Coordinates of C-alpha atoms in Angstrom, one line a residue:
Chain A
X1 CA 22.4 -4.0 95.5
X2 CA 21.1 -1.5 93.0
X3 CA 17.8 0.3 93.9
X4 CA 16.1 -1.4 91.0
X5 CA 16.9 -5.1 91.1
X6 CA 15.1 -6.0 87.8
X7 CA 18.1 -5.3 85.3
X8 CA 20.4 -7.5 87.4
X9 CA 17.7 -10.3 87.6
X10 CA 17.1 -10.1 83.9
X11 CA 20.8 -10.3 83.0
X12 CA 21.3 -13.2 85.5
X13 CA 18.6 -15.2 83.9
X14 CA 20.1 -14.7 80.4
X15 CA 23.6 -15.8 81.6
X16 CA 22.2 -18.8 83.5
X17 CA 20.3 -19.9 80.4
X18 CA 22.7 -18.8 77.7
X19 CA 22.7 -22.2 75.9
X20 CA 18.9 -22.0 75.6
X21 CA 18.8 -18.4 74.4
X22 CA 21.5 -19.0 71.8
X23 CA 19.6 -21.9 70.3
X24 CA 16.3 -19.9 70.4
X25 CA 18.0 -16.8 68.9
X26 CA 19.4 -18.9 66.0
X27 CA 15.9 -20.2 65.3
X28 CA 14.2 -16.8 65.3
X29 CA 16.9 -15.1 63.3
X30 CA 16.6 -17.8 60.7
X31 CA 12.8 -17.3 60.7
X32 CA 13.5 -13.7 59.8
X33 CA 15.5 -14.8 56.7
X34 CA 18.9 -14.5 58.3
X35 CA 21.6 -17.0 58.9
X36 CA 23.5 -17.6 62.2
X37 CA 27.2 -18.6 62.3
X38 CA 29.5 -19.2 65.2
X39 CA 33.2 -18.2 65.7
X40 CA 35.7 -19.0 68.5
X41 CA 37.4 -15.6 68.5
X42 CA 37.6 -12.3 66.5
X43 CA 40.3 -13.6 64.0
X44 CA 37.9 -16.5 63.2
X45 CA 35.2 -13.9 62.7
X46 CA 37.4 -12.0 60.3
X47 CA 38.1 -15.2 58.3
X48 CA 34.3 -16.0 58.2
X49 CA 33.5 -12.5 56.9
X50 CA 36.3 -12.7 54.3
X51 CA 34.9 -16.0 53.0
X52 CA 31.3 -14.7 52.9
X53 CA 32.4 -11.7 50.9
X54 CA 34.7 -13.7 48.6
X55 CA 31.8 -16.1 47.8
X56 CA 29.9 -13.2 46.5
X57 CA 32.8 -11.7 44.5
X58 CA 33.4 -8.9 47.0
X59 CA 37.0 -8.2 48.2
X60 CA 37.2 -7.0 51.7
X61 CA 40.1 -4.9 52.9
X62 CA 41.3 -7.2 55.7
X63 CA 43.2 -4.4 57.6
X64 CA 40.0 -2.3 57.7
X65 CA 38.0 -5.4 58.8
X66 CA 40.4 -6.1 61.7
X67 CA 40.3 -2.4 62.7
X68 CA 36.5 -2.4 62.7
X69 CA 36.3 -5.6 64.7
X70 CA 39.0 -4.4 67.2
X71 CA 37.2 -1.1 67.7
X72 CA 33.9 -2.7 68.3
X73 CA 34.9 -5.9 70.2
X74 CA 38.2 -5.6 71.9
X75 CA 38.5 -2.1 73.2
X76 CA 35.8 -0.4 75.2
X77 CA 34.2 2.8 74.0
X78 CA 31.6 4.9 75.8
X79 CA 28.3 3.5 74.5
X80 CA 27.7 6.7 72.5
X81 CA 31.2 6.5 70.9
X82 CA 31.4 2.9 70.0
X83 CA 31.3 2.6 66.2
X84 CA 28.4 0.3 65.3
X85 CA 28.3 0.4 61.4
X86 CA 31.2 -0.1 59.1
X87 CA 31.5 -0.3 55.4
X88 CA 33.8 -3.2 54.5
X89 CA 33.5 -2.8 50.7
X90 CA 31.0 -1.5 48.2
X91 CA 27.9 -3.6 48.9
X92 CA 29.1 -5.1 52.2
X93 CA 28.6 -3.8 55.7
X94 CA 29.4 -4.8 59.2
X95 CA 27.2 -3.9 62.2
X96 CA 28.0 -4.5 65.9
X97 CA 24.7 -4.7 67.8
X98 CA 24.3 -3.8 71.5
X99 CA 21.8 -6.6 72.0
X100 CA 20.4 -9.5 70.1
X101 CA 16.7 -9.9 70.9
X102 CA 15.8 -13.5 71.0
X103 CA 12.0 -13.5 70.6
X104 CA 12.1 -11.1 67.7
X105 CA 15.2 -12.5 66.0
X106 CA 16.3 -8.9 65.8
X107 CA 19.3 -6.7 66.6
X108 CA 19.2 -3.5 68.7
X109 CA 21.8 -0.9 68.0
X110 CA 22.2 2.3 70.1
X111 CA 21.9 5.4 67.9
X112 CA 20.9 5.8 64.2
X113 CA 22.0 3.5 61.4
X114 CA 22.6 4.6 57.8
X115 CA 21.4 2.9 54.6
X116 CA 22.1 -0.8 54.6
X117 CA 24.2 -2.6 52.1
X118 CA 22.9 -5.7 50.2
X119 CA 25.3 -7.9 52.2
X120 CA 24.8 -7.2 55.9
X121 CA 27.0 -9.0 58.5
X122 CA 26.3 -8.5 62.3
X123 CA 28.9 -9.6 64.9
X124 CA 28.0 -10.1 68.5
X125 CA 29.6 -11.8 71.5
X126 CA 27.4 -14.6 72.9
X127 CA 26.4 -12.8 76.1
X128 CA 24.7 -9.9 74.3
X129 CA 21.4 -11.7 74.3
X130 CA 18.0 -10.4 75.6
X131 CA 15.1 -12.8 75.9
X132 CA 12.2 -10.5 74.8
X133 CA 11.7 -7.3 72.9
X134 CA 10.0 -5.8 76.0
X135 CA 13.3 -6.3 78.0
X136 CA 14.5 -3.2 76.1
X137 CA 12.3 -1.1 78.4
X138 CA 14.3 -2.4 81.3
X139 CA 17.8 -1.9 79.9
X140 CA 17.6 1.0 77.4
X141 CA 17.0 3.6 80.2
X142 CA 20.4 2.6 81.7
X143 CA 22.2 3.4 78.4
X144 CA 22.9 7.0 77.6
X145 CA 21.9 7.4 74.0
X146 CA 19.5 9.6 72.0
X147 CA 17.8 6.6 70.3
X148 CA 18.1 3.1 69.0
X149 CA 17.6 1.1 65.8
X150 CA 16.1 -2.3 65.4
X151 CA 17.2 -4.5 62.5
X152 CA 15.4 -7.8 61.7
X153 CA 16.5 -10.2 59.0
X154 CA 16.8 -9.6 55.3
X155 CA 14.4 -8.1 52.8
X156 CA 11.7 -10.5 51.7
X157 CA 9.8 -10.6 48.5
X158 CA 7.2 -7.9 48.1
X159 CA 8.8 -5.7 50.8
X160 CA 9.9 -2.1 50.0
X161 CA 13.5 -1.6 49.1
X162 CA 16.1 -0.7 51.7
X163 CA 16.8 -3.8 53.7
X164 CA 19.8 -6.0 53.1
X165 CA 19.5 -8.8 50.4
X166 CA 21.4 -11.1 52.7
X167 CA 21.8 -11.0 56.5
X168 CA 24.3 -13.0 58.6
X169 CA 24.7 -12.9 62.4
X170 CA 28.0 -14.2 63.7
X171 CA 28.2 -15.1 67.4
X172 CA 31.7 -15.2 68.8
X173 CA 33.0 -16.6 72.1
X174 CA 36.5 -15.1 72.7
X175 CA 36.9 -16.4 76.2
X176 CA 33.2 -16.0 77.3
X177 CA 32.8 -19.8 77.9
X178 CA 35.8 -19.7 80.2
X179 CA 34.3 -16.8 82.2
X180 CA 31.1 -18.7 82.5
X181 CA 32.9 -21.6 84.1
X182 CA 34.7 -19.3 86.6
X183 CA 32.5 -18.5 89.6
X184 CA 34.6 -15.3 90.5
X185 CA 34.4 -13.9 86.9
X186 CA 31.1 -15.2 85.6
X187 CA 29.3 -12.0 86.6
X188 CA 31.4 -10.0 84.1
X189 CA 29.0 -11.5 81.4
X190 CA 26.2 -9.4 83.0
X191 CA 27.8 -6.2 81.8
X192 CA 25.6 -4.1 79.5
X193 CA 28.4 -1.6 78.8
X194 CA 26.6 1.4 80.3
X195 CA 29.8 3.0 81.6
X196 CA 28.5 3.9 85.0
X197 CA 31.5 2.4 86.7
X198 CA 33.8 4.6 84.6
X199 CA 31.9 7.7 85.6
X200 CA 32.3 7.0 89.4
X201 CA 35.8 5.6 89.4
X202 CA 38.2 7.9 91.3
X203 CA 41.2 6.4 89.5
X204 CA 39.8 6.9 86.1
X205 CA 38.9 10.5 87.1
X206 CA 42.5 11.3 88.3
X207 CA 44.8 9.4 86.0
X208 CA 45.4 7.7 82.7
X209 CA 45.0 4.3 84.2
X210 CA 41.9 2.3 83.6
X211 CA 41.5 -0.6 86.0
X212 CA 37.9 -1.2 84.6
X213 CA 38.9 -2.0 81.0
X214 CA 39.0 -5.8 81.6
X215 CA 35.6 -5.6 83.3
X216 CA 33.9 -3.7 80.4
X217 CA 35.6 -5.7 77.8
X218 CA 36.3 -9.3 78.8
X219 CA 39.7 -10.5 77.6
X220 CA 41.1 -6.9 77.1
X221 CA 44.4 -6.3 78.7
X222 CA 43.9 -3.7 81.3
X223 CA 45.3 -2.7 84.6
X224 CA 43.3 -4.5 87.3
X225 CA 46.1 -3.7 89.8
X226 CA 45.5 0.1 89.3
X227 CA 42.2 -0.2 91.3
X228 CA 42.1 0.9 94.9
X229 CA 39.2 -1.5 95.3
X230 CA 37.1 1.2 96.9
X231 CA 33.9 -0.3 95.6
X232 CA 32.4 2.9 94.1
X233 CA 31.9 1.0 90.8
X234 CA 30.1 -1.8 92.6
X235 CA 27.7 0.7 94.2
X236 CA 27.0 2.2 90.8
X237 CA 26.7 -0.9 88.7
X238 CA 23.0 -1.3 87.6
X239 CA 23.4 -5.0 87.0
X240 CA 25.1 -5.7 90.4
X241 CA 28.5 -7.0 89.3
X242 CA 30.9 -7.4 92.2
X243 CA 33.6 -5.6 90.4
X244 CA 36.3 -5.6 93.2
X245 CA 35.9 -9.4 93.5
X246 CA 36.4 -9.8 89.8
X247 CA 39.4 -7.4 89.9
X248 CA 41.0 -9.6 92.6
X249 CA 40.4 -12.7 90.6
X250 CA 41.9 -11.1 87.5
X251 CA 45.0 -10.1 89.5
X252 CA 45.6 -13.7 90.5
X253 CA 45.3 -14.8 86.8
X254 CA 47.5 -12.1 85.4
X255 CA 49.2 -13.1 82.1
X256 CA 52.4 -11.3 83.2
X257 CA 54.2 -13.4 85.9
X258 CA 55.2 -11.5 89.0
X259 CA 58.9 -10.5 89.5
X260 CA 61.2 -12.9 91.1
X261 CA 61.6 -10.6 94.1
X262 CA 57.8 -10.4 94.5
X263 CA 57.5 -14.2 94.3
X264 CA 60.3 -14.7 96.8
X265 CA 58.6 -12.2 99.2
X266 CA 55.2 -13.9 98.8
X267 CA 56.8 -17.3 99.7
X268 CA 58.6 -15.8 102.7
X269 CA 55.4 -14.0 103.7
X270 CA 53.2 -17.1 103.5
X271 CA 55.8 -19.0 105.6
X272 CA 55.8 -16.2 108.2
X273 CA 52.1 -15.4 108.3
X274 CA 51.3 -18.6 110.3
X275 CA 54.2 -18.0 112.7
X276 CA 53.4 -14.8 114.8
X277 CA 56.9 -14.3 116.2
X278 CA 58.6 -14.7 112.9
X279 CA 56.0 -12.5 111.2
X280 CA 56.8 -9.7 113.7
X281 CA 60.5 -10.3 113.3
X282 CA 60.3 -10.0 109.5
X283 CA 58.6 -6.6 109.9
X284 CA 61.6 -5.4 112.0
X285 CA 64.1 -6.9 109.5
X286 CA 62.5 -5.7 106.3
X287 CA 61.5 -2.4 107.9
X288 CA 65.1 -1.4 107.9
X289 CA 65.5 -2.1 104.2
X290 CA 63.6 0.8 102.6
X291 CA 63.1 -0.7 99.1
X292 CA 61.9 -4.0 100.4
X293 CA 59.7 -2.4 103.0
X294 CA 58.0 -0.3 100.3
X295 CA 56.8 -3.5 98.6
X296 CA 54.3 -3.6 101.4
X297 CA 54.4 -7.3 102.5
X298 CA 55.2 -6.7 106.2
X299 CA 54.0 -3.7 108.2
X300 CA 56.8 -1.5 109.4
X301 CA 57.2 -1.4 113.2
X302 CA 57.3 2.2 114.6
X303 CA 56.5 1.6 118.3
X304 CA 56.3 -1.1 120.9
X305 CA 54.1 -3.7 119.2
X306 CA 50.6 -4.0 120.5
X307 CA 51.1 -7.6 121.7
X308 CA 53.9 -6.5 124.0
X309 CA 52.0 -3.6 125.4
X310 CA 49.0 -5.9 125.9
X311 CA 51.0 -8.4 127.9
X312 CA 52.3 -5.6 130.1
X313 CA 48.8 -4.1 130.5
X314 CA 47.4 -7.5 131.6
X315 CA 50.1 -7.8 134.4
Chain B
X1 CA 29.2 -13.8 133.3
X2 CA 30.9 -11.0 131.4
X3 CA 30.4 -10.8 127.7
X4 CA 33.5 -11.7 125.7
X5 CA 35.0 -10.3 122.5
X6 CA 38.1 -11.4 120.7
X7 CA 40.1 -8.5 119.3
X8 CA 41.8 -8.9 115.9
X9 CA 43.9 -5.7 115.9
X10 CA 45.3 -6.3 112.4
X11 CA 49.1 -6.6 111.7
X12 CA 49.4 -2.9 110.9
X13 CA 48.0 -1.8 114.2
X14 CA 49.9 -4.5 116.1
X15 CA 53.2 -3.3 114.8
X16 CA 52.9 0.3 113.6
X17 CA 49.9 1.9 115.4
X18 CA 49.4 0.0 118.7
X19 CA 47.6 2.9 120.3
X20 CA 44.5 2.1 118.0
X21 CA 44.3 -1.4 119.4
X22 CA 44.7 -0.2 123.0
X23 CA 42.0 2.4 122.5
X24 CA 39.6 -0.2 121.0
X25 CA 40.2 -2.5 123.9
X26 CA 39.6 0.3 126.4
X27 CA 36.3 1.2 124.8
X28 CA 35.1 -2.4 124.7
X29 CA 36.1 -2.9 128.4
X30 CA 34.4 0.3 129.4
X31 CA 31.0 -0.9 128.0
X32 CA 31.3 -4.2 129.8
X33 CA 33.1 -6.6 127.6
X34 CA 36.0 -8.9 128.5
X35 CA 38.5 -8.4 125.8
X36 CA 40.6 -11.3 124.6
X37 CA 43.7 -11.0 122.3
X38 CA 44.5 -14.4 120.7
X39 CA 48.3 -14.0 120.4
X40 CA 48.6 -16.4 117.4
X41 CA 47.0 -13.7 115.2
X42 CA 49.0 -12.2 112.4
X43 CA 47.5 -10.8 109.1
X44 CA 44.1 -11.4 107.4
X45 CA 45.9 -12.0 104.1
X46 CA 44.9 -8.8 102.3
X47 CA 48.4 -7.8 100.9
X48 CA 48.7 -11.3 99.3
X49 CA 45.1 -11.3 98.0
X50 CA 45.5 -7.8 96.5
X51 CA 48.9 -8.6 94.9
X52 CA 47.3 -11.7 93.3
X53 CA 49.2 -14.3 95.3
X54 CA 46.3 -16.7 96.1
X55 CA 48.2 -19.5 97.8
X56 CA 49.8 -17.0 100.2
X57 CA 46.4 -15.4 100.9
X58 CA 44.9 -18.9 101.5
X59 CA 47.6 -19.6 104.1
X60 CA 46.7 -16.5 105.9
X61 CA 43.0 -17.2 105.8
X62 CA 43.5 -20.7 107.1
X63 CA 45.6 -19.4 109.9
X64 CA 43.0 -16.7 110.8
X65 CA 40.1 -19.1 110.8
X66 CA 42.0 -21.5 113.1
X67 CA 43.1 -18.8 115.4
X68 CA 39.5 -17.4 115.8
X69 CA 37.5 -20.6 115.5
X70 CA 36.3 -20.5 119.1
X71 CA 35.8 -16.8 119.4
X72 CA 32.2 -15.7 120.5
X73 CA 32.6 -12.4 118.6
X74 CA 35.5 -10.9 116.7
X75 CA 36.0 -7.2 116.6
X76 CA 38.3 -5.6 114.0
X77 CA 39.3 -1.9 114.1
X78 CA 39.7 -1.8 110.3
X79 CA 37.1 -1.6 107.6
X80 CA 39.5 -3.1 105.0
X81 CA 40.6 -6.1 107.0
X82 CA 37.0 -6.9 108.0
X83 CA 36.0 -6.6 104.3
X84 CA 38.8 -8.9 103.2
X85 CA 37.4 -11.6 105.5
X86 CA 33.7 -11.0 105.0
X87 CA 33.9 -10.5 101.2
X88 CA 36.8 -12.6 100.0
X89 CA 37.5 -15.5 102.4
X90 CA 34.7 -17.7 100.8
X91 CA 36.6 -17.4 97.4
X92 CA 39.9 -18.2 99.1
X93 CA 38.3 -21.3 100.8
X94 CA 36.7 -22.7 97.7
X95 CA 37.6 -26.3 97.1
X96 CA 38.2 -27.1 100.8
X97 CA 34.8 -27.9 102.2
X98 CA 35.9 -28.1 105.8
X99 CA 37.6 -24.7 105.6
X100 CA 34.6 -23.2 103.8
X101 CA 32.3 -24.4 106.5
X102 CA 34.6 -22.8 109.1
X103 CA 34.5 -19.5 107.1
X104 CA 30.6 -19.6 107.0
X105 CA 30.4 -20.2 110.7
X106 CA 32.8 -17.4 111.5
X107 CA 31.5 -14.7 109.2
X108 CA 28.3 -13.8 111.2
X109 CA 30.4 -13.3 114.4
X110 CA 32.9 -10.9 112.9
X111 CA 32.4 -7.1 113.0
X112 CA 34.2 -3.9 112.1
X113 CA 34.6 -1.9 115.4
X114 CA 31.9 0.8 114.8
X115 CA 29.4 -1.8 113.6
X116 CA 30.0 -4.0 116.6
X117 CA 29.3 -1.1 119.1
X118 CA 26.1 0.0 117.4
X119 CA 24.6 -3.2 116.0
X120 CA 25.8 -5.8 118.6
X121 CA 26.4 -3.9 121.8
X122 CA 23.6 -1.6 120.8
X123 CA 25.3 1.4 122.2
X124 CA 25.8 4.8 120.6
X125 CA 27.0 6.8 123.6
X126 CA 30.1 5.3 125.2
X127 CA 30.6 8.3 127.5
X128 CA 33.4 9.9 125.6
X129 CA 34.4 13.5 125.6
X130 CA 36.5 15.1 122.8
X131 CA 36.1 18.9 122.3
X132 CA 37.3 19.3 118.8
X133 CA 36.1 20.0 115.2
X134 CA 36.1 16.6 113.6
X135 CA 35.8 15.5 109.9
X136 CA 34.9 11.9 109.5
X137 CA 36.3 9.5 106.8
X138 CA 33.8 6.8 106.1
X139 CA 36.5 4.4 104.7
X140 CA 35.2 2.9 101.4
X141 CA 35.4 -0.7 102.4
X142 CA 33.8 -0.3 105.8
X143 CA 30.5 -0.6 104.0
X144 CA 27.4 1.7 103.7
X145 CA 26.3 2.3 107.2
X146 CA 26.1 5.2 109.7
X147 CA 27.4 3.5 112.8
X148 CA 30.4 5.8 113.2
X149 CA 28.4 9.0 112.7
X150 CA 26.0 7.9 115.4
X151 CA 28.8 7.3 117.8
X152 CA 30.6 10.5 117.0
X153 CA 27.4 12.6 117.4
X154 CA 27.1 11.4 121.1
X155 CA 30.7 12.4 122.0
X156 CA 30.5 15.4 124.3
X157 CA 32.0 18.6 123.0
X158 CA 32.6 17.1 119.5
X159 CA 31.6 19.1 116.5
X160 CA 31.0 16.7 113.6
X161 CA 31.5 18.4 110.2
X162 CA 29.9 17.0 107.1
X163 CA 31.9 17.7 104.1
X164 CA 31.5 16.9 100.4
X165 CA 33.7 14.3 98.7
X166 CA 34.8 12.5 101.8
X167 CA 33.0 9.3 100.8
X168 CA 35.5 9.1 97.9
X169 CA 38.6 6.9 98.1
X170 CA 41.7 8.5 99.5
X171 CA 44.0 6.4 97.4
X172 CA 45.3 4.0 100.1
X173 CA 43.5 1.0 98.8
X174 CA 44.6 -2.0 96.8
X175 CA 48.2 -2.0 95.8
X176 CA 48.0 1.5 94.5
X177 CA 50.4 3.2 97.0
X178 CA 53.0 0.5 96.2
X179 CA 52.5 0.1 92.4
X180 CA 51.2 3.5 91.5
X181 CA 52.7 5.9 94.2
X182 CA 52.1 9.0 92.1
X183 CA 48.4 8.2 91.7
X184 CA 48.0 7.4 95.4
X185 CA 49.6 10.8 96.3
X186 CA 47.4 12.7 93.9
X187 CA 44.3 11.1 95.5
X188 CA 45.5 11.7 99.0
X189 CA 46.3 15.4 98.2
X190 CA 42.7 15.9 96.8
X191 CA 41.2 14.3 99.9
X192 CA 43.4 16.3 102.3
X193 CA 42.5 19.5 100.6
X194 CA 38.8 18.9 101.2
X195 CA 39.4 18.1 104.8
X196 CA 41.5 21.2 105.4
X197 CA 38.9 23.4 103.7
X198 CA 36.4 22.2 106.2
X199 CA 38.1 23.8 109.1
X200 CA 38.4 20.5 111.0
X201 CA 41.2 20.0 113.6
X202 CA 41.0 16.2 113.4
X203 CA 40.2 13.6 110.7
X204 CA 38.6 10.5 112.3
X205 CA 38.4 7.3 110.4
X206 CA 37.8 3.5 110.6
X207 CA 41.0 2.2 109.1
X208 CA 44.6 2.7 110.1
X209 CA 45.9 2.2 106.6
X210 CA 43.8 5.0 105.2
X211 CA 44.6 7.3 108.1
X212 CA 48.4 6.5 107.8
X213 CA 48.2 7.2 104.0
X214 CA 46.6 10.6 104.7
X215 CA 48.6 11.7 107.8
X216 CA 51.6 13.2 106.0
X217 CA 49.5 15.4 103.7
X218 CA 47.2 16.5 106.5
X219 CA 49.7 17.7 109.1
X220 CA 49.4 19.6 111.3
X221 CA 45.8 18.2 111.3
X222 CA 45.7 15.1 113.4
X223 CA 44.4 11.7 112.1
X224 CA 42.7 9.5 114.7
X225 CA 40.9 6.2 114.6
X226 CA 37.3 6.3 115.9
X227 CA 38.4 4.1 118.8
X228 CA 40.9 6.7 119.9
X229 CA 38.2 9.4 120.0
X230 CA 35.8 7.2 121.9
X231 CA 38.5 6.2 124.4
X232 CA 38.9 9.9 125.4
X233 CA 37.2 11.1 128.5

């Protein structure tokens, strides 16, 4: 458990009541003069944005739009590097908030934001919700950033210039509902993308492999099998995600099927693992085939096995 | 009546490093336990779990839970295998209520070797003597506790060196040595360099797999399981 339990408790309460907070966020954002839309995945988000722009006579460069969405939603960037504001066309901007604050109907973006276009479209995955504005004081200290920006709704009559004429917030799912239904992966929705796990991971520090990518960015294709499962990330995680547990679950659900040899060995192994004598025998047999032994299913015997020495010792 | 413990030596110790199992039994007997070795034991299921083969890991978990169902206490001279059972068996048993109940009944009786000595047997001095300079590897998955340090500090003649960076993973975990051998070697080299700089003559750890992974890069320094040090007199 992290020393301070409050961030984890806060995030758990959000994920446990996600349906409630989504409805509440829609109501509050609408109160602020915005409009809330929902999309199943990022291609659906791109279609929605294209339509919103087209309805206003704006042509959006679809390649630039996909690039902006991919950079902000699929891949993980250090919080300070993640691009949050993109110009899609003259008069049309995309923003990618870090949090959507339910009670204020507002967006929180780490770092500064430039002048806003008349048509402002925000895109957020459904788990980026916070119940109250004051929850920022719990989570912002965990994110390394020099400041943050709050955006709330569109400009209303009588207000000074500067705000957007029209404001849309698109919530997208992209597999989050499936995570929510999976007890071993549900905790990934707690992630606030602080990057602490990356900073302590001995694999990230010493190689180009990133076993944490699918943790930080649900749905991203990463290398969960490149983790040594040492648990340093779990110790460091301020919202108490059991990352090794999630990595093991991801390995069993890998999109790429295991090789035929691996499947064959796994079947042989599960047959032998409940038969002690056969299990021991397989170690001796496979131990003499270097390439098979290196796949690591059966330990390689190097001495009189313990069970034999134990029997002799008992005599 | 003598107190009983059941020893799960792990498949690696059974077949590759039996001296660790024998040392663990010797220490447990010395402090007054009757040691039982259920001969049906095989593997906890870790290789299958880590390679993503759930049904195979479930078969191993089922077999383990049946083999040790009646044990009063189960002692495991491996941080990783104990962690597999304590942290992941509940996930493997999900969907089978009877098996899950068995898992919940067994978990409080299962201990990694150093934890058993300090927390259950409540002993930190087993009367061992080992006059060497020793670096200690915590073994990431053995958990955050100081049981092994407490035991090592009471070994006569032993100089326990504290060195920076030995809490870090040595690269033996997961499937990394199998799927990413270069990475595993790089991590082992870094770890071995820190141990060598310390001036230690022995590296003592809680897990045979980690020690085996480090042994080649550490020679001529010796790698020993904690049980082997505690068995010395």
